[in-house]
Coordinates of C-alpha atoms in Angstrom, one line a residue:
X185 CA 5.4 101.9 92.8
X186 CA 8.2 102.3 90.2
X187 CA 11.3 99.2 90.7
X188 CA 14.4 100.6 92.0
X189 CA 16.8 101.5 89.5
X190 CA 19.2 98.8 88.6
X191 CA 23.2 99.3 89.1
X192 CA 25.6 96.9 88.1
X193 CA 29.2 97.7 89.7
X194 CA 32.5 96.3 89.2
X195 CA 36.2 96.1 89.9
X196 CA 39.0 94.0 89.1
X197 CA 41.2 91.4 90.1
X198 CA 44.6 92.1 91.9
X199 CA 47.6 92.5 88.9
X200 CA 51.2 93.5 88.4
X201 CA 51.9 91.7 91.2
X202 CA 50.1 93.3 94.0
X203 CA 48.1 91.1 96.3
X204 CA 44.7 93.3 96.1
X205 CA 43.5 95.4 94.5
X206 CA 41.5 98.8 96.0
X207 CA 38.9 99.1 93.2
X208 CA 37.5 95.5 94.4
X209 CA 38.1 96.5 98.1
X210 CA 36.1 99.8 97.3
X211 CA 33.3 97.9 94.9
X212 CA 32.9 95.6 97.8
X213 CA 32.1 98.0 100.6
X214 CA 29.4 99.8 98.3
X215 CA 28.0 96.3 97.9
X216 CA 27.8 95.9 101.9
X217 CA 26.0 99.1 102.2
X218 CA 24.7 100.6 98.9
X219 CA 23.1 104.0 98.1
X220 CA 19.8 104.3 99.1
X221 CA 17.3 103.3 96.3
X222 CA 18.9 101.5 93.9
X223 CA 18.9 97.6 93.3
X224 CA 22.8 97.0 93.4
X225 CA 24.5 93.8 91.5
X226 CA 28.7 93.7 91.6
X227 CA 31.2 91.4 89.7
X228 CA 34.9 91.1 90.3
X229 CA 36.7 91.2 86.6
X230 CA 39.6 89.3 85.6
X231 CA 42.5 91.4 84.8
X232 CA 42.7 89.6 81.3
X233 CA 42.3 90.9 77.7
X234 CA 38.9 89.2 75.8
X235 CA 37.9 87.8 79.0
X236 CA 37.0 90.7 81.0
X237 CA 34.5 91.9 78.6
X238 CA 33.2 88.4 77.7
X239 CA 32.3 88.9 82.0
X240 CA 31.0 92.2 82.0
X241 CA 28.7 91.7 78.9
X242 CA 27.4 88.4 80.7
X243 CA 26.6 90.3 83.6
X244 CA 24.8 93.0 81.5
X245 CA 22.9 90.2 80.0
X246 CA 21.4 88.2 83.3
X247 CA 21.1 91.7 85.2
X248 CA 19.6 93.9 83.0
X249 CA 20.7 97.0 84.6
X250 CA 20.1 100.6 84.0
X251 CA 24.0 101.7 84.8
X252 CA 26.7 100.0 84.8
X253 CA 29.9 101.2 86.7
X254 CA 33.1 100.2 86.1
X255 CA 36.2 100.6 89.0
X256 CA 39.5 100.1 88.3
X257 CA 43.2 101.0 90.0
X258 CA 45.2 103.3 88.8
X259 CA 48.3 103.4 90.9
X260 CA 49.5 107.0 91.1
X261 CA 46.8 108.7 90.7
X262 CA 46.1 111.1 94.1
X263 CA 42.0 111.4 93.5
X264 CA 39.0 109.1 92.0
X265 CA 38.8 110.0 88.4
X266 CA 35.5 109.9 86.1
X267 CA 37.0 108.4 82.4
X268 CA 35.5 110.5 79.8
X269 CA 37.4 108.9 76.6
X270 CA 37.9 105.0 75.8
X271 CA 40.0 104.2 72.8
X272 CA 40.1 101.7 70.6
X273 CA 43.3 100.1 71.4
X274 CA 45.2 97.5 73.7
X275 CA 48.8 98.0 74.0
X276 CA 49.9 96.5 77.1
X277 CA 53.0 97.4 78.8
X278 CA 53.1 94.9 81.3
X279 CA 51.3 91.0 80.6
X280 CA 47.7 90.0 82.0
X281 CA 46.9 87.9 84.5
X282 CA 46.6 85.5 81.5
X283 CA 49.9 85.8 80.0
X284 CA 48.3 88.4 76.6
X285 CA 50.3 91.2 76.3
X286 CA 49.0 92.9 72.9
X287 CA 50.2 95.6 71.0
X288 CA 48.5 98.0 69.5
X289 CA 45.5 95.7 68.8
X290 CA 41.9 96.9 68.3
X291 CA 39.4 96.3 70.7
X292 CA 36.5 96.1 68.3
X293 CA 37.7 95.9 64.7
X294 CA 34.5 97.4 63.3
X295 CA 34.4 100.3 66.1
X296 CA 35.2 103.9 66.2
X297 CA 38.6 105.2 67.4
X298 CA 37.2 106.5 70.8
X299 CA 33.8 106.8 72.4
X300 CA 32.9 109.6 75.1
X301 CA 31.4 108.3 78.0
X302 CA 28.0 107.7 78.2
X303 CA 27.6 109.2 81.9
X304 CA 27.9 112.7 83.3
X305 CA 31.3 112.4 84.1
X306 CA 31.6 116.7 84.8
X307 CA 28.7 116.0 87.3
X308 CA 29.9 112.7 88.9
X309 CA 33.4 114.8 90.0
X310 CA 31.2 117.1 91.2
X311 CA 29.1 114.9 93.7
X312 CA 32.4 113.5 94.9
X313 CA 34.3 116.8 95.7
X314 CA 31.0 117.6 97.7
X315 CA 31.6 115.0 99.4
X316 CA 34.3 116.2 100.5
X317 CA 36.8 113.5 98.7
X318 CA 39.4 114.5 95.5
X319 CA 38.1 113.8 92.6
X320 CA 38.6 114.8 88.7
X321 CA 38.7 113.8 84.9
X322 CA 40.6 111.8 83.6
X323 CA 41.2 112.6 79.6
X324 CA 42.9 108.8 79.4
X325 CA 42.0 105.6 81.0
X326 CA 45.3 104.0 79.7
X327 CA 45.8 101.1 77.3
X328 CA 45.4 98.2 79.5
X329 CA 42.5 96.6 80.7
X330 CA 40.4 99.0 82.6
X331 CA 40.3 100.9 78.9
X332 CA 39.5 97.4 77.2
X333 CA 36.7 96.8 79.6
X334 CA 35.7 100.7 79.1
X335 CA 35.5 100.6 75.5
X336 CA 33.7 97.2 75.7
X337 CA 31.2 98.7 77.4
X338 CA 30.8 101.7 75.6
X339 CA 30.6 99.9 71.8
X340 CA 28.0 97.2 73.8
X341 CA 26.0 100.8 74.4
X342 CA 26.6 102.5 70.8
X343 CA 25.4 98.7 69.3
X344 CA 23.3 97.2 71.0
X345 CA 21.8 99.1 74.1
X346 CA 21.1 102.7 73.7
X347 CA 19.5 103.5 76.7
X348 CA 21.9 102.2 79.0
X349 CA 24.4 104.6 81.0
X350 CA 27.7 103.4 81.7
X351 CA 31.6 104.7 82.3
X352 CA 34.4 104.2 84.0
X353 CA 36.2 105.4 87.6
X354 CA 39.6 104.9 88.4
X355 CA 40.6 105.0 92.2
X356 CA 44.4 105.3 93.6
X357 CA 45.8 102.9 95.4
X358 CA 45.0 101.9 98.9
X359 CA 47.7 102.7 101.9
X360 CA 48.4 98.9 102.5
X361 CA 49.8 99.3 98.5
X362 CA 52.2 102.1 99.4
X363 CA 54.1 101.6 102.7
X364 CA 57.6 101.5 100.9
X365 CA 56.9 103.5 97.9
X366 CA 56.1 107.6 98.0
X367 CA 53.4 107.1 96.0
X368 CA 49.7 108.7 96.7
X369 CA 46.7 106.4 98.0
X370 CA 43.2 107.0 99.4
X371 CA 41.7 105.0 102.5
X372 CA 39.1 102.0 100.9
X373 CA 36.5 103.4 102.7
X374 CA 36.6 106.9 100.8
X375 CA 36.8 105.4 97.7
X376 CA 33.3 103.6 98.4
X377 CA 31.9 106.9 99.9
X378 CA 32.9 108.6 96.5
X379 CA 31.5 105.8 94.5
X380 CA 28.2 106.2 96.5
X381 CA 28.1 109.8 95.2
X382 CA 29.3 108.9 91.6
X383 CA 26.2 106.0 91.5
X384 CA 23.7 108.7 92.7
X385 CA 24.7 111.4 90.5
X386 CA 25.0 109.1 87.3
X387 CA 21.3 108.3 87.9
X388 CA 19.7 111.5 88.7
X389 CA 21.8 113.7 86.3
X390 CA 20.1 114.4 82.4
X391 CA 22.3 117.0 81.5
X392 CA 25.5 116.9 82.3
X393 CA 27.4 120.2 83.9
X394 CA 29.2 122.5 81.5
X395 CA 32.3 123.6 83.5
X396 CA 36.0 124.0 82.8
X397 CA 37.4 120.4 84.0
X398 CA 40.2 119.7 80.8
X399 CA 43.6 119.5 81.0
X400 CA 46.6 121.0 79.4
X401 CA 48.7 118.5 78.6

């Protein structure tokens, strides 16, 4: 019998001032009842330049895994979105939960301006939306730390493990977030359910789908 595939799954730390944060909320829930089949591993990030990665790389070291999926908030957004591009730059518009706040800083000064995703991102919306949950991709996963943690991951993939999968989600807020600002936000609970169907898709996907999902500005 063949070993379960390995996931490694993570979200962040509350930031900005918010007291939680929904991609840790939704991370968690998947970790309380995972997809069937998979052997399942989650870390909770620091919301901190340098240090997030120096965390995610450590856990891709003792785990070994054969994905790795990062979650992060992005307030504002109505829908999960699959990250297809990471760039090469922090430029933080608010502090860390450190104190760093660089500006247009590389992330890897010996690394390419951008990396696509190493994941199936076209096909990952897809298993969401049949799911019945809004879902699309995202040409931009900011300058901030979910893209510094996304980038991270994808030059540790380009250098050093070719055969790993990995990307990046962002989910909106939760409705506890929002009560006093008209913002969007998606119950916890979905969130997990569409990272369920982003974990199996990512897995059992070789090629991705070649459909229209770009944007126009």
């Amino acid at each position: 019998m063949s070993p379960l595939p390995r996931v490694l799954l993570t979200g962040f730390e509350p930031f900005g001032g918010e007291d939680v944060n929904p991609s840790w909320q939704a991370v968690s829930l998947v970790r309380d009842t995972p997809p069937d089949g998979v052997d399942l591993h989650t870390v909770r990030l620091s919301c901190a330049f340098g240090t997030a990665n120096d965390e995610l790389h450590a856990a891709v070291r003792d785990f070994t895994p054969d994905l790795v999926l990062c979650v992060g908030q992005a307030g504002g957004r109505p829908d999960l979105t699959v990250e297809r591009v990471a760039v090469n730059v922090d430029d933080a518009r608010i502090p860390d939960n450190a104190g760093n706040q660089p500006v247009d800083e590389p992330i890897a000064p010996d690394g390419p301006a951008a990396y696509f995703a190493p994941l199936p991102v076209k096909a990952c919306v897809a298993a969401v939306r049949e799911a019945g949950l809004p879902a699309s991709v995202s040409q931009t996963a900011g300058t901030f730390v979910c893209n510094h943690v996304f980038y991270g991951l994808s030059h540790l993939i380009a250098t050093e493990l070719p055969l790993l999968r990995g990307g990046f989600v962002h989910v909106p807020y939760a409705p506890e977030q929002v009560k006093d600002r008209a913002l969007p936000s998606l119950p916890v609970s979905a969130m997990a359910d569409g990272l369920r169907a982003i974990i199996t898709a990512a897995l059992t996907t070789e090629t991705d789908l070649r459909v229209p999902e770009g944007a126009t500005h």
